Coordinates of C-alpha atoms in Angstrom, one line a residue:
X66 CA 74.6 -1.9 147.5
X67 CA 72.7 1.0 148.7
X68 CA 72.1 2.0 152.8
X69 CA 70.2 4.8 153.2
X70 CA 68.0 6.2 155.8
X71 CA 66.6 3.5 158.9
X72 CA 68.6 1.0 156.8
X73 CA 71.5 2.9 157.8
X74 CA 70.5 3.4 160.8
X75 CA 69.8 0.0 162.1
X76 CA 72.9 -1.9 159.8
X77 CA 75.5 0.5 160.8
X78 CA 75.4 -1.1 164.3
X79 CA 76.3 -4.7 162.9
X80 CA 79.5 -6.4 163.5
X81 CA 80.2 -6.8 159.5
X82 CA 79.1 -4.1 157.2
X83 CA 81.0 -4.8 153.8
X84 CA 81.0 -1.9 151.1
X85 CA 82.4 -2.2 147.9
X86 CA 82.1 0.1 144.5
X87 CA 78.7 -0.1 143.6
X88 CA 78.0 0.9 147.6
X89 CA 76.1 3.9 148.0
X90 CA 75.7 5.7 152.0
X91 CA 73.5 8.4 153.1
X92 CA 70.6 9.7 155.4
X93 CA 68.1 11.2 152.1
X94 CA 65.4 12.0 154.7
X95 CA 66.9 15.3 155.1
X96 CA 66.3 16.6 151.5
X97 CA 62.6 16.3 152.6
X98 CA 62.7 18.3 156.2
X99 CA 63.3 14.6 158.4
X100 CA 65.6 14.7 160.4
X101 CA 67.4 11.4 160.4
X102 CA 66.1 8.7 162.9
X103 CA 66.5 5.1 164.2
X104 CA 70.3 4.7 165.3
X105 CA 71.8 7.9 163.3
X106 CA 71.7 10.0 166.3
X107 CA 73.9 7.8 168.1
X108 CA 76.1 6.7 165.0
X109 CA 76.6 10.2 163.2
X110 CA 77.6 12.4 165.3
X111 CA 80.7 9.7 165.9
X112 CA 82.3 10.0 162.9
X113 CA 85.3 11.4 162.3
X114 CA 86.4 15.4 160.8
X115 CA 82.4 16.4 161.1
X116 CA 81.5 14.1 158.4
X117 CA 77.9 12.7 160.5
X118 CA 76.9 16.1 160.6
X119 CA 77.6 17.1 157.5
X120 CA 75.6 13.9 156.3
X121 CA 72.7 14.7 158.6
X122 CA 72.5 18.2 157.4
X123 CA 72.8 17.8 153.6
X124 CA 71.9 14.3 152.3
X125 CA 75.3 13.8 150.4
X126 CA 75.8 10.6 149.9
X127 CA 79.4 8.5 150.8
X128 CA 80.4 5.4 148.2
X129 CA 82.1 2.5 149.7
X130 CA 85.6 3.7 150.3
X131 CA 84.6 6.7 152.2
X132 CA 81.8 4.3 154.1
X133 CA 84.7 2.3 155.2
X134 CA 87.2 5.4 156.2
X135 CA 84.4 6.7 157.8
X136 CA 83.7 3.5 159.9
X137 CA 79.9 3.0 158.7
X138 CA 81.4 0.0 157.1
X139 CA 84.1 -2.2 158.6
X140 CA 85.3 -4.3 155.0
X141 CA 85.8 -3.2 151.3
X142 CA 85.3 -6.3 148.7
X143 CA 85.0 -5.2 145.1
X144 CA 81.5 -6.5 143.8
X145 CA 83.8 -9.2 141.5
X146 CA 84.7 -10.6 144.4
X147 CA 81.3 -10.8 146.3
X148 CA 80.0 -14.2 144.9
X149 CA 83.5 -15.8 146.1
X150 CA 83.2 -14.0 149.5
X151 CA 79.7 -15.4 150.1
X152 CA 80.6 -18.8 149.3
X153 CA 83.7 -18.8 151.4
X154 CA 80.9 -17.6 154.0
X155 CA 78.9 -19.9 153.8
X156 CA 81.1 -22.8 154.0
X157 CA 82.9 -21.3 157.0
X158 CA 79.2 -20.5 158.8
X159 CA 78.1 -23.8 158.2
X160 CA 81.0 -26.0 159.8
X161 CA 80.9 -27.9 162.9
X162 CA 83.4 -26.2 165.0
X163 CA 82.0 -22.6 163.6
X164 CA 83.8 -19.7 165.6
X165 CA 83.5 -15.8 164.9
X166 CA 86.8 -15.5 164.4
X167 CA 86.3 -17.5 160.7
X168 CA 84.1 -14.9 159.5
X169 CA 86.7 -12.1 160.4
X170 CA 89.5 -14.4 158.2
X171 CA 87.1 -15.0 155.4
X172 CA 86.9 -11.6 154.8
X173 CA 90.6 -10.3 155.2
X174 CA 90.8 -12.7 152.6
X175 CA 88.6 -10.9 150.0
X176 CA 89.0 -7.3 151.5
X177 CA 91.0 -4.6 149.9
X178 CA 92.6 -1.5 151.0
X179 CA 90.9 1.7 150.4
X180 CA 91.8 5.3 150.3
X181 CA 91.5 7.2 153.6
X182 CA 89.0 9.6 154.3
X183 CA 90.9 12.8 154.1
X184 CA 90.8 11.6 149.9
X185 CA 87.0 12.4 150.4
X186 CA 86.3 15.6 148.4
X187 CA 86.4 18.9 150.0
X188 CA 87.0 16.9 153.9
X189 CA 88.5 19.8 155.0
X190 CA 86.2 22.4 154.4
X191 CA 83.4 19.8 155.8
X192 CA 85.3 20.0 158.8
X193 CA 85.8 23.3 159.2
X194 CA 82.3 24.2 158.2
X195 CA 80.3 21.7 160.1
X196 CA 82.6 22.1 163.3
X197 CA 80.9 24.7 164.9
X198 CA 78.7 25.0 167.7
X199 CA 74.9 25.3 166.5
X200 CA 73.1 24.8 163.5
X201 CA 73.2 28.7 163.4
X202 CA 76.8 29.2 163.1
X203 CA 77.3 26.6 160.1

C-alpha cells in the first residue's frame, strides 16, 4: 500500500513493515516547502548510498523492492499472496503458546526475494549528488 509522510515516519520504526508491488514510499511534504517530520529525521538520514536525503530533498517516491533494499521495509509479499499471509497471521497470533519468533516464520514463508538497491534507477548519481556536505553544494 501507500506510506507517505508521518505515516512513514511513525511505521518505519515497527518491527514488521511488509512491502509488496502495489507499495508506494515517500516523504511528499517536500513538494510543498515541509520539511519532513515525525521519525524521518532519525530514519532518513540512515539509509544507505544517500538515498534518505535524496527522498527528503525531492519527494521521489521508492516502490516496494527498493523500500525493502533500502531497509524502510523489512519483508516483500506480492499482493497475491497477502490474504494467505494474513491468515497464517492470524492463526499463528492467536495460539496459546504465541511467541515472536512465529510471526518472523510466517512471513519467510510468504516473502520473496527482491532486487537490490543498486537496481534502483540512477543510485549512483543519487549518491554522488546527494553526498556532499550542505544543501548548497548538492
Amino acid at each position: 500500500g501507500i506510506c507517505m509522510g508521518g505515516g512513514a515516519g511513525i511505521s518505519v520504526h515497527g518491527s514488521y513493515r511488509i512491502a509488496s508491488e502495489s507499495t508506494v514510499f515517500a516523504m511528499p511534504e517536500v513538494n510543498i516547502g515541509l520539511i519532513p517530520d515525525i521519525g524521518a529525521s532519525y530514519f532518513l538520514p540512515r539509509l544507505p548510498k544517500q538515498l534518505g536525503r535524496y527522498l527528503a530533498l525531492t519527494g521521489a517516491r521508492l516502490n516496494g523492492a527498493a523500500a525493502v533494499a533500502a531497509g524502510v521495509a523489512t519483508h516483500y509479499v506480492p499482493t497475491s499472496l497477502l490474504n494467505s499471509l494474513e491468515r497464517r497471521l492470524s492463526e499463528v497470533i492467536n495460539t496459546v503458546a504465541f511467541e515472536p519468533k512465529t510471526v518472523t516464520l510466517a512471513l519467510e514463508e510468504s516473502t520473496e526475494m527482491v532486487a537490490l538497491l543498486g537496481s534502483y534507477p540512477n543510485i549512483e548519481h543519487i549518491e554522488s549528488c546527494f553526498g556532499k556536505d550542505t544543501v548548497e553544494e548538492i
